[in-house]
Short mmCIF file of N, CA and C in Angstrom, two decimals:
data_model
loop_
_atom_site.label_atom_id
_atom_site.label_comp_id
_atom_site.label_asym_id
_atom_site.label_seq_id
_atom_site.Cartn_x
_atom_site.Cartn_y
_atom_site.Cartn_z
N MET A 21 19.76 11.95 -7.98
CA MET A 21 18.94 10.85 -7.50
C MET A 21 17.68 11.43 -6.87
N THR A 22 16.82 10.57 -6.41
CA THR A 22 15.57 11.00 -5.82
C THR A 22 15.63 10.90 -4.31
N THR A 23 14.70 11.55 -3.69
CA THR A 23 14.65 11.47 -2.23
C THR A 23 13.59 10.47 -1.82
N VAL A 24 13.73 9.96 -0.64
CA VAL A 24 12.79 8.98 -0.11
C VAL A 24 11.55 9.72 0.36
N HIS A 25 10.39 9.21 0.01
CA HIS A 25 9.12 9.82 0.39
C HIS A 25 8.76 9.35 1.80
N THR A 26 8.56 10.29 2.73
CA THR A 26 8.25 9.91 4.09
C THR A 26 6.88 10.36 4.55
N GLU A 27 6.16 11.15 3.78
CA GLU A 27 4.85 11.62 4.19
C GLU A 27 3.84 10.49 4.10
N THR A 28 2.85 10.55 4.97
CA THR A 28 1.76 9.59 4.91
C THR A 28 0.48 10.37 4.68
N SER A 29 0.34 10.92 3.51
CA SER A 29 -0.80 11.73 3.16
C SER A 29 -1.87 10.86 2.52
N THR A 30 -3.12 11.28 2.66
CA THR A 30 -4.21 10.56 2.02
C THR A 30 -4.56 11.18 0.67
N GLU A 31 -3.97 12.33 0.35
CA GLU A 31 -4.23 12.99 -0.93
C GLU A 31 -3.52 12.24 -2.04
N ARG A 32 -4.24 11.98 -3.15
CA ARG A 32 -3.65 11.24 -4.26
C ARG A 32 -2.63 12.11 -4.99
N VAL A 33 -1.52 11.51 -5.38
CA VAL A 33 -0.45 12.20 -6.09
C VAL A 33 -0.14 11.44 -7.37
N PRO A 34 0.39 12.13 -8.38
CA PRO A 34 0.72 11.43 -9.63
C PRO A 34 1.80 10.38 -9.41
N GLY A 35 1.67 9.27 -10.12
CA GLY A 35 2.68 8.22 -10.07
C GLY A 35 3.97 8.71 -10.70
N ARG A 36 5.08 8.34 -10.10
CA ARG A 36 6.38 8.79 -10.60
C ARG A 36 6.94 7.80 -11.61
N ALA A 37 7.85 8.31 -12.43
CA ALA A 37 8.54 7.46 -13.41
C ALA A 37 9.93 8.04 -13.66
N TRP A 38 10.89 7.16 -13.78
CA TRP A 38 12.25 7.55 -14.14
C TRP A 38 12.63 6.73 -15.36
N THR A 39 13.22 7.38 -16.34
CA THR A 39 13.62 6.69 -17.57
C THR A 39 15.10 6.92 -17.81
N VAL A 40 15.81 5.82 -18.00
CA VAL A 40 17.25 5.86 -18.30
C VAL A 40 17.41 5.29 -19.70
N ARG A 41 18.10 6.05 -20.58
CA ARG A 41 18.26 5.65 -21.98
C ARG A 41 19.72 5.67 -22.41
N ILE A 42 19.99 4.81 -23.35
CA ILE A 42 21.27 4.87 -24.06
C ILE A 42 20.96 5.49 -25.41
N VAL A 43 21.64 6.60 -25.69
CA VAL A 43 21.41 7.34 -26.94
C VAL A 43 22.66 7.21 -27.80
N GLY A 44 22.45 6.74 -29.04
CA GLY A 44 23.58 6.58 -29.96
C GLY A 44 23.99 7.89 -30.59
N HIS A 45 25.30 8.02 -30.81
CA HIS A 45 25.87 9.20 -31.48
C HIS A 45 26.78 8.68 -32.59
N GLY A 46 26.27 8.70 -33.78
CA GLY A 46 27.06 8.17 -34.90
C GLY A 46 27.03 6.65 -34.87
N ARG A 47 28.08 6.06 -35.42
CA ARG A 47 28.12 4.61 -35.53
C ARG A 47 28.72 3.93 -34.32
N THR A 48 29.58 4.60 -33.57
CA THR A 48 30.28 3.87 -32.51
C THR A 48 30.11 4.48 -31.12
N ALA A 49 29.77 5.72 -31.02
CA ALA A 49 29.70 6.35 -29.70
C ALA A 49 28.25 6.41 -29.20
N ALA A 50 28.10 6.41 -27.88
CA ALA A 50 26.78 6.52 -27.25
C ALA A 50 26.93 7.22 -25.91
N SER A 51 25.80 7.63 -25.34
CA SER A 51 25.79 8.24 -24.00
C SER A 51 24.54 7.77 -23.26
N VAL A 52 24.51 8.01 -21.97
CA VAL A 52 23.38 7.62 -21.13
C VAL A 52 22.68 8.90 -20.68
N THR A 53 21.36 8.91 -20.75
CA THR A 53 20.57 10.04 -20.27
C THR A 53 19.59 9.52 -19.21
N CYS A 54 19.18 10.43 -18.32
CA CYS A 54 18.20 10.11 -17.29
C CYS A 54 17.13 11.20 -17.30
N SER A 55 15.89 10.81 -17.01
CA SER A 55 14.80 11.79 -17.00
C SER A 55 14.89 12.74 -15.82
N THR A 56 15.72 12.43 -14.85
CA THR A 56 15.93 13.33 -13.71
C THR A 56 17.12 14.22 -14.05
N PRO A 57 16.90 15.52 -14.21
CA PRO A 57 17.99 16.41 -14.63
C PRO A 57 19.16 16.47 -13.65
N ALA A 58 18.93 16.21 -12.38
CA ALA A 58 20.00 16.33 -11.39
C ALA A 58 20.98 15.15 -11.42
N CYS A 59 20.65 14.09 -12.10
CA CYS A 59 21.52 12.91 -12.13
C CYS A 59 22.75 13.18 -13.00
N ARG A 60 23.89 12.72 -12.51
CA ARG A 60 25.14 12.86 -13.27
C ARG A 60 25.35 11.62 -14.11
N MET A 61 25.59 11.82 -15.38
CA MET A 61 25.77 10.72 -16.32
C MET A 61 27.22 10.68 -16.81
N PRO A 62 27.68 9.50 -17.21
CA PRO A 62 29.05 9.41 -17.73
C PRO A 62 29.16 10.11 -19.09
N ALA A 63 30.36 10.39 -19.45
CA ALA A 63 30.63 11.05 -20.74
C ALA A 63 30.33 10.08 -21.88
N ARG A 64 30.20 10.65 -23.06
CA ARG A 64 30.00 9.86 -24.28
C ARG A 64 31.14 8.85 -24.39
N SER A 65 30.79 7.63 -24.80
CA SER A 65 31.79 6.57 -24.83
C SER A 65 31.55 5.64 -26.00
N GLU A 66 32.57 4.88 -26.34
CA GLU A 66 32.44 3.84 -27.37
C GLU A 66 32.25 2.47 -26.73
N ASP A 67 32.37 2.39 -25.40
CA ASP A 67 32.21 1.12 -24.68
C ASP A 67 30.72 0.93 -24.34
N LEU A 68 29.98 0.34 -25.26
CA LEU A 68 28.54 0.18 -25.11
C LEU A 68 28.20 -0.77 -23.96
N ALA A 69 28.99 -1.79 -23.73
CA ALA A 69 28.73 -2.73 -22.63
C ALA A 69 28.83 -2.02 -21.28
N ALA A 70 29.81 -1.15 -21.13
CA ALA A 70 29.95 -0.40 -19.87
C ALA A 70 28.79 0.58 -19.69
N LEU A 71 28.33 1.20 -20.78
CA LEU A 71 27.19 2.11 -20.69
C LEU A 71 25.91 1.36 -20.31
N ARG A 72 25.73 0.15 -20.88
CA ARG A 72 24.56 -0.65 -20.52
C ARG A 72 24.60 -1.03 -19.05
N ALA A 73 25.74 -1.43 -18.56
CA ALA A 73 25.88 -1.80 -17.14
C ALA A 73 25.59 -0.58 -16.25
N PHE A 74 26.11 0.59 -16.64
CA PHE A 74 25.85 1.79 -15.87
C PHE A 74 24.36 2.13 -15.86
N ALA A 75 23.72 2.04 -17.03
CA ALA A 75 22.29 2.37 -17.14
C ALA A 75 21.45 1.44 -16.26
N ALA A 76 21.76 0.16 -16.26
CA ALA A 76 21.02 -0.80 -15.43
C ALA A 76 21.21 -0.49 -13.95
N ARG A 77 22.45 -0.20 -13.54
CA ARG A 77 22.72 0.14 -12.13
C ARG A 77 22.03 1.44 -11.75
N HIS A 78 21.99 2.40 -12.66
CA HIS A 78 21.38 3.69 -12.38
C HIS A 78 19.86 3.54 -12.19
N ALA A 79 19.20 2.76 -13.04
CA ALA A 79 17.76 2.50 -12.88
C ALA A 79 17.50 1.78 -11.57
N ALA A 80 18.34 0.82 -11.22
CA ALA A 80 18.19 0.10 -9.96
C ALA A 80 18.37 1.04 -8.77
N ALA A 81 19.27 2.00 -8.89
CA ALA A 81 19.48 2.98 -7.81
C ALA A 81 18.24 3.86 -7.61
N HIS A 82 17.60 4.26 -8.70
CA HIS A 82 16.35 5.02 -8.58
C HIS A 82 15.28 4.19 -7.86
N ALA A 83 15.16 2.92 -8.24
CA ALA A 83 14.17 2.05 -7.62
C ALA A 83 14.46 1.85 -6.13
N LYS A 84 15.72 1.73 -5.79
CA LYS A 84 16.10 1.51 -4.39
C LYS A 84 15.88 2.76 -3.55
N ALA A 85 16.14 3.92 -4.11
CA ALA A 85 16.02 5.18 -3.36
C ALA A 85 14.58 5.61 -3.18
N ALA A 86 13.70 5.18 -4.05
CA ALA A 86 12.30 5.62 -3.99
C ALA A 86 11.47 4.64 -3.17
N THR A 87 10.65 5.18 -2.30
CA THR A 87 9.69 4.37 -1.56
C THR A 87 8.37 4.43 -2.30
N VAL A 88 7.74 3.29 -2.48
CA VAL A 88 6.46 3.26 -3.19
C VAL A 88 5.43 3.96 -2.31
N ARG A 89 4.72 4.89 -2.91
CA ARG A 89 3.72 5.67 -2.17
C ARG A 89 2.35 5.04 -2.34
N PRO A 90 1.67 4.69 -1.25
CA PRO A 90 0.37 4.04 -1.37
C PRO A 90 -0.72 4.95 -1.91
N ASN A 91 -0.50 6.26 -1.90
CA ASN A 91 -1.52 7.20 -2.37
C ASN A 91 -1.23 7.72 -3.78
N ALA A 92 -0.36 7.02 -4.53
CA ALA A 92 0.00 7.47 -5.88
C ALA A 92 -1.01 6.94 -6.91
N TRP A 93 -1.28 7.77 -7.91
CA TRP A 93 -2.07 7.33 -9.06
C TRP A 93 -1.19 6.44 -9.91
N CYS A 94 -1.79 5.62 -10.71
CA CYS A 94 -1.05 4.74 -11.62
C CYS A 94 -0.40 5.59 -12.72
N HIS A 95 0.91 5.50 -12.87
CA HIS A 95 1.61 6.24 -13.92
C HIS A 95 1.17 5.77 -15.29
N CYS A 96 0.95 4.48 -15.43
CA CYS A 96 0.49 3.93 -16.70
C CYS A 96 -0.88 4.53 -17.06
N GLY A 97 -1.77 4.61 -16.08
CA GLY A 97 -3.09 5.19 -16.32
C GLY A 97 -3.02 6.65 -16.71
N SER A 98 -2.06 7.38 -16.13
CA SER A 98 -1.92 8.80 -16.49
C SER A 98 -1.42 8.96 -17.93
N GLN A 99 -0.84 7.91 -18.48
CA GLN A 99 -0.39 7.90 -19.87
C GLN A 99 -1.43 7.21 -20.77
N HIS A 100 -2.68 7.11 -20.29
CA HIS A 100 -3.79 6.48 -21.01
C HIS A 100 -3.48 5.02 -21.34
N CYS A 101 -2.78 4.37 -20.43
CA CYS A 101 -2.43 2.94 -20.53
C CYS A 101 -1.79 2.60 -21.88
N GLY A 102 -0.93 3.49 -22.36
CA GLY A 102 -0.23 3.29 -23.62
C GLY A 102 0.77 2.14 -23.58
N ALA A 103 1.15 1.69 -22.39
CA ALA A 103 2.10 0.59 -22.28
C ALA A 103 1.45 -0.75 -22.58
N HIS A 104 0.12 -0.81 -22.52
CA HIS A 104 -0.60 -2.05 -22.85
C HIS A 104 -1.87 -1.70 -23.64
N PRO A 105 -1.71 -1.21 -24.89
CA PRO A 105 -2.86 -0.73 -25.66
C PRO A 105 -3.84 -1.83 -26.05
N ASP A 106 -3.41 -3.07 -26.12
CA ASP A 106 -4.31 -4.15 -26.54
C ASP A 106 -5.21 -4.64 -25.41
N ALA A 107 -4.83 -4.37 -24.17
CA ALA A 107 -5.61 -4.83 -23.01
C ALA A 107 -6.21 -3.63 -22.31
N LYS A 108 -7.47 -3.38 -22.57
CA LYS A 108 -8.15 -2.25 -21.93
C LYS A 108 -8.58 -2.67 -20.53
N THR A 109 -8.32 -1.82 -19.56
CA THR A 109 -8.68 -2.11 -18.18
C THR A 109 -8.83 -0.81 -17.42
N HIS A 110 -9.37 -0.89 -16.25
CA HIS A 110 -9.47 0.27 -15.37
C HIS A 110 -8.42 0.12 -14.27
N CYS A 111 -7.71 1.17 -13.99
CA CYS A 111 -6.67 1.12 -12.96
C CYS A 111 -7.31 0.86 -11.60
N ALA A 112 -6.73 -0.07 -10.87
CA ALA A 112 -7.25 -0.40 -9.54
C ALA A 112 -6.21 -1.19 -8.77
N GLY A 113 -6.37 -1.21 -7.47
CA GLY A 113 -5.52 -2.03 -6.62
C GLY A 113 -4.37 -1.25 -6.01
N ALA A 114 -3.50 -1.98 -5.36
CA ALA A 114 -2.36 -1.39 -4.66
C ALA A 114 -1.35 -0.82 -5.66
N VAL A 115 -0.51 0.07 -5.18
CA VAL A 115 0.52 0.68 -6.02
C VAL A 115 1.77 -0.19 -5.97
N LEU A 116 2.35 -0.43 -7.13
CA LEU A 116 3.57 -1.23 -7.27
C LEU A 116 4.66 -0.41 -7.92
N MET A 117 5.90 -0.75 -7.64
CA MET A 117 7.05 -0.16 -8.33
C MET A 117 7.53 -1.24 -9.29
N ILE A 118 7.59 -0.88 -10.58
CA ILE A 118 8.03 -1.85 -11.59
C ILE A 118 9.27 -1.34 -12.31
N LEU A 119 9.99 -2.26 -12.89
CA LEU A 119 11.11 -1.94 -13.78
C LEU A 119 10.74 -2.51 -15.14
N ARG A 120 10.72 -1.64 -16.16
CA ARG A 120 10.48 -2.08 -17.53
C ARG A 120 11.80 -2.03 -18.28
N HIS A 121 12.14 -3.14 -18.90
CA HIS A 121 13.36 -3.18 -19.72
C HIS A 121 13.16 -4.25 -20.79
N ASP A 122 13.21 -3.83 -22.03
CA ASP A 122 13.05 -4.76 -23.14
C ASP A 122 14.41 -5.39 -23.43
N PRO A 123 14.55 -6.70 -23.22
CA PRO A 123 15.84 -7.34 -23.43
C PRO A 123 16.30 -7.36 -24.88
N VAL A 124 15.37 -7.18 -25.83
CA VAL A 124 15.75 -7.16 -27.24
C VAL A 124 16.36 -5.81 -27.60
N MET A 125 15.69 -4.73 -27.23
CA MET A 125 16.19 -3.39 -27.56
C MET A 125 17.39 -3.01 -26.69
N ARG A 126 17.36 -3.33 -25.42
CA ARG A 126 18.45 -3.11 -24.47
C ARG A 126 18.94 -1.67 -24.42
N ARG A 127 18.04 -0.70 -24.60
CA ARG A 127 18.46 0.70 -24.57
C ARG A 127 17.69 1.55 -23.57
N VAL A 128 16.54 1.08 -23.08
CA VAL A 128 15.70 1.89 -22.21
C VAL A 128 15.32 1.10 -20.95
N TRP A 129 15.48 1.73 -19.79
CA TRP A 129 15.06 1.20 -18.51
C TRP A 129 14.09 2.22 -17.91
N SER A 130 12.93 1.75 -17.47
CA SER A 130 11.95 2.65 -16.85
C SER A 130 11.55 2.08 -15.49
N VAL A 131 11.57 2.93 -14.48
CA VAL A 131 11.09 2.58 -13.15
C VAL A 131 9.84 3.41 -12.95
N GLU A 132 8.71 2.74 -12.63
CA GLU A 132 7.42 3.45 -12.57
C GLU A 132 6.58 2.96 -11.40
N GLU A 133 5.73 3.87 -10.88
CA GLU A 133 4.70 3.52 -9.91
C GLU A 133 3.42 3.26 -10.70
N VAL A 134 2.95 2.02 -10.69
CA VAL A 134 1.74 1.66 -11.41
C VAL A 134 0.81 0.87 -10.49
N CYS A 135 -0.43 0.69 -10.93
CA CYS A 135 -1.39 -0.08 -10.13
C CYS A 135 -1.19 -1.58 -10.40
N GLU A 136 -1.73 -2.39 -9.49
CA GLU A 136 -1.54 -3.83 -9.65
C GLU A 136 -2.39 -4.43 -10.76
N THR A 137 -3.32 -3.65 -11.32
CA THR A 137 -4.09 -4.12 -12.47
C THR A 137 -3.29 -3.96 -13.76
N CYS A 138 -2.58 -2.85 -13.89
CA CYS A 138 -1.79 -2.60 -15.11
C CYS A 138 -0.48 -3.38 -15.12
N ALA A 139 0.13 -3.58 -13.98
CA ALA A 139 1.48 -4.19 -13.92
C ALA A 139 1.61 -5.49 -14.70
N PRO A 140 0.70 -6.47 -14.55
CA PRO A 140 0.89 -7.71 -15.32
C PRO A 140 0.64 -7.57 -16.82
N LEU A 141 0.01 -6.47 -17.22
CA LEU A 141 -0.29 -6.26 -18.64
C LEU A 141 0.85 -5.56 -19.39
N ILE A 142 1.80 -5.00 -18.66
CA ILE A 142 2.91 -4.26 -19.28
C ILE A 142 4.00 -5.25 -19.67
N PRO A 143 4.35 -5.32 -20.95
CA PRO A 143 5.38 -6.27 -21.37
C PRO A 143 6.75 -5.91 -20.78
N ASN A 144 7.51 -6.93 -20.47
CA ASN A 144 8.88 -6.80 -19.95
C ASN A 144 8.95 -6.03 -18.63
N ALA A 145 7.92 -6.14 -17.81
CA ALA A 145 7.90 -5.45 -16.52
C ALA A 145 8.18 -6.45 -15.40
N THR A 146 8.97 -6.00 -14.45
CA THR A 146 9.28 -6.78 -13.26
C THR A 146 8.85 -5.98 -12.05
N VAL A 147 8.07 -6.59 -11.16
CA VAL A 147 7.62 -5.90 -9.95
C VAL A 147 8.79 -5.87 -8.96
N LEU A 148 9.13 -4.66 -8.51
CA LEU A 148 10.25 -4.48 -7.58
C LEU A 148 9.77 -4.33 -6.14
N ALA A 149 8.64 -3.66 -5.95
CA ALA A 149 8.15 -3.41 -4.59
C ALA A 149 6.66 -3.13 -4.63
N ARG A 150 6.03 -3.29 -3.47
CA ARG A 150 4.61 -3.04 -3.30
C ARG A 150 4.45 -2.03 -2.17
N ALA A 151 3.52 -1.11 -2.35
CA ALA A 151 3.26 -0.11 -1.30
C ALA A 151 2.69 -0.80 -0.08
N GLU A 152 3.12 -0.33 1.08
CA GLU A 152 2.56 -0.87 2.32
C GLU A 152 1.13 -0.39 2.44
N ARG A 153 0.27 -1.28 2.84
CA ARG A 153 -1.12 -0.89 3.02
C ARG A 153 -1.24 -0.12 4.33
N PRO A 154 -1.96 0.99 4.29
CA PRO A 154 -2.09 1.76 5.53
C PRO A 154 -2.86 0.97 6.57
N ARG A 155 -2.39 1.10 7.80
CA ARG A 155 -3.08 0.40 8.89
C ARG A 155 -4.39 1.10 9.18
N ARG A 156 -5.42 0.33 9.31
CA ARG A 156 -6.73 0.91 9.58
C ARG A 156 -6.85 1.20 11.07
N THR A 157 -7.22 2.42 11.36
CA THR A 157 -7.46 2.80 12.74
C THR A 157 -8.87 3.33 12.83
N PRO A 158 -9.57 3.01 13.89
CA PRO A 158 -10.93 3.51 14.00
C PRO A 158 -10.93 5.02 14.15
N ASP A 159 -11.99 5.66 13.62
CA ASP A 159 -12.09 7.11 13.71
C ASP A 159 -12.14 7.56 15.17
N ARG A 160 -12.95 6.88 15.95
CA ARG A 160 -13.04 7.19 17.37
C ARG A 160 -12.74 5.93 18.14
N PRO A 161 -11.67 5.92 18.92
CA PRO A 161 -11.40 4.72 19.70
C PRO A 161 -12.48 4.52 20.76
N VAL A 162 -12.94 3.32 20.87
CA VAL A 162 -13.99 3.01 21.82
C VAL A 162 -13.32 2.66 23.15
N ALA A 163 -13.65 3.44 24.17
CA ALA A 163 -13.09 3.19 25.49
C ALA A 163 -13.93 2.12 26.16
N GLN A 164 -13.30 1.04 26.49
CA GLN A 164 -14.02 -0.04 27.14
C GLN A 164 -13.68 -0.02 28.63
N ALA A 165 -14.72 0.12 29.44
CA ALA A 165 -14.52 0.09 30.88
C ALA A 165 -14.44 -1.36 31.31
N PRO A 166 -13.47 -1.68 32.15
CA PRO A 166 -13.37 -3.07 32.59
C PRO A 166 -14.56 -3.41 33.49
N ALA A 167 -14.98 -4.64 33.39
CA ALA A 167 -16.09 -5.10 34.22
C ALA A 167 -15.62 -5.14 35.67
N PRO A 168 -16.52 -4.83 36.63
CA PRO A 168 -16.10 -4.87 38.02
C PRO A 168 -15.69 -6.29 38.42
N VAL A 169 -14.63 -6.36 39.16
CA VAL A 169 -14.11 -7.64 39.58
C VAL A 169 -14.86 -8.06 40.84
N ARG A 170 -15.44 -9.23 40.78
CA ARG A 170 -16.16 -9.76 41.94
C ARG A 170 -15.57 -11.11 42.26
N PRO A 171 -15.30 -11.37 43.51
CA PRO A 171 -14.78 -12.69 43.87
C PRO A 171 -15.80 -13.77 43.53
N VAL A 172 -15.31 -14.88 43.11
CA VAL A 172 -16.19 -15.96 42.71
C VAL A 172 -16.09 -17.08 43.74
N VAL A 173 -17.23 -17.61 44.13
CA VAL A 173 -17.31 -18.74 45.04
C VAL A 173 -17.41 -19.99 44.19
N ALA A 174 -16.88 -21.07 44.67
CA ALA A 174 -16.94 -22.32 43.92
C ALA A 174 -18.37 -22.63 43.51
N GLY A 175 -18.55 -23.11 42.34
CA GLY A 175 -19.87 -23.41 41.83
C GLY A 175 -20.40 -22.29 40.95
N GLY A 176 -19.67 -21.15 40.83
CA GLY A 176 -20.05 -20.09 39.93
C GLY A 176 -20.95 -19.05 40.56
N PHE A 177 -21.26 -19.13 41.85
CA PHE A 177 -22.10 -18.12 42.50
C PHE A 177 -21.25 -16.97 42.98
N SER A 178 -21.82 -15.78 42.98
CA SER A 178 -21.10 -14.60 43.45
C SER A 178 -21.03 -14.61 44.96
N SER A 179 -19.97 -14.05 45.43
CA SER A 179 -19.78 -13.97 46.87
C SER A 179 -20.67 -12.89 47.45
N PRO A 180 -21.40 -13.15 48.56
CA PRO A 180 -22.23 -12.11 49.15
C PRO A 180 -21.40 -11.02 49.79
N ALA A 181 -20.15 -11.28 50.09
CA ALA A 181 -19.30 -10.29 50.74
C ALA A 181 -18.50 -9.48 49.74
N ALA A 182 -18.86 -9.52 48.47
CA ALA A 182 -18.11 -8.81 47.45
C ALA A 182 -18.28 -7.31 47.62
N PRO A 183 -17.25 -6.53 47.25
CA PRO A 183 -17.39 -5.08 47.36
C PRO A 183 -18.54 -4.61 46.48
N GLY A 184 -19.31 -3.67 46.98
CA GLY A 184 -20.45 -3.17 46.23
C GLY A 184 -21.66 -4.06 46.40
N ALA A 185 -21.53 -5.09 47.21
CA ALA A 185 -22.65 -6.00 47.42
C ALA A 185 -23.55 -5.49 48.54
N GLY A 186 -23.24 -4.33 49.11
CA GLY A 186 -24.05 -3.77 50.18
C GLY A 186 -25.43 -3.37 49.68
N ASP A 187 -25.52 -3.06 48.38
CA ASP A 187 -26.83 -2.72 47.83
C ASP A 187 -27.63 -4.01 47.72
N PRO A 188 -28.85 -3.98 48.23
CA PRO A 188 -29.64 -5.21 48.13
C PRO A 188 -30.01 -5.50 46.68
N ALA A 189 -29.88 -6.72 46.32
CA ALA A 189 -30.24 -7.13 44.97
C ALA A 189 -31.75 -7.19 44.87
N PRO A 190 -32.29 -6.81 43.72
CA PRO A 190 -33.74 -6.88 43.58
C PRO A 190 -34.20 -8.34 43.65
N VAL A 191 -35.31 -8.54 44.33
CA VAL A 191 -35.84 -9.89 44.49
C VAL A 191 -36.64 -10.21 43.24
N ARG A 192 -36.30 -11.34 42.65
CA ARG A 192 -37.01 -11.76 41.46
C ARG A 192 -38.09 -12.74 41.86
N ARG A 193 -39.26 -12.48 41.43
CA ARG A 193 -40.37 -13.37 41.71
C ARG A 193 -40.94 -13.83 40.38
N SER A 194 -41.30 -15.03 40.32
CA SER A 194 -41.90 -15.52 39.09
C SER A 194 -43.35 -15.09 39.04
N ARG A 195 -43.95 -15.14 37.89
CA ARG A 195 -45.36 -14.80 37.73
C ARG A 195 -46.24 -15.79 38.49
N ARG A 196 -45.76 -16.97 38.53
CA ARG A 196 -46.53 -18.03 39.17
C ARG A 196 -46.75 -17.71 40.64
N SER A 197 -45.69 -17.27 41.32
CA SER A 197 -45.83 -16.97 42.74
C SER A 197 -46.74 -15.76 42.94
N ARG A 198 -46.70 -14.80 42.02
CA ARG A 198 -47.56 -13.63 42.13
C ARG A 198 -49.02 -14.04 41.94
N THR A 199 -49.27 -14.91 40.99
CA THR A 199 -50.63 -15.37 40.73
C THR A 199 -51.17 -16.12 41.94
N ARG A 200 -50.34 -16.91 42.55
CA ARG A 200 -50.77 -17.64 43.74
C ARG A 200 -51.13 -16.68 44.85
N ARG A 201 -50.25 -15.69 45.04
CA ARG A 201 -50.50 -14.71 46.10
C ARG A 201 -51.79 -13.96 45.86
N LEU A 202 -52.01 -13.53 44.60
CA LEU A 202 -53.23 -12.81 44.28
C LEU A 202 -54.46 -13.70 44.49
N GLY A 203 -54.32 -14.95 44.16
CA GLY A 203 -55.45 -15.87 44.31
C GLY A 203 -55.74 -16.15 45.77
N GLN A 204 -54.72 -16.11 46.61
CA GLN A 204 -54.93 -16.38 48.02
C GLN A 204 -55.55 -15.19 48.72
N GLU A 205 -55.30 -13.99 48.24
CA GLU A 205 -55.82 -12.78 48.90
C GLU A 205 -57.29 -12.61 48.63
N CYS A 206 -57.81 -13.09 47.57
CA CYS A 206 -59.22 -12.86 47.26
C CYS A 206 -60.15 -13.67 48.12
#
């Protein structure tokens, strides 16, 4: 089986894919193979229904064990979008985990990390999971100093006895009063 991905790297990595197949041997016997060499598969059997059930459970186990990586490239795009040759597109969007299984052929199950642009174009694909979007954090946190607390007097005026009020406030004079004063001095 696969291991759960726990790194939160910003470096792009190739999209993963696991393929589980039923391979026929002669007219009546078949076996199950997995693209992951470490997976243990059942022995060759004539019970095709049991092999199909095992293959479906095995593909589901790969999907459950794997965490969708938000920094993965689209696996479909790395294969030159061969899964949807009639619909040309550019890979974009969030990373999704899909399960591809053709109900007519009933022999191949694929679990893949693909982009959200390719996923709806791939026939017989079911979206299993979506990568979590990374939380945006500012590069430099802005430290905000709290405003000084000043007691408020009814009516919205500041209290003259407030701490730090010992400094005299600058006197504001209008231009009009200055003009009057200048005119009176002459």
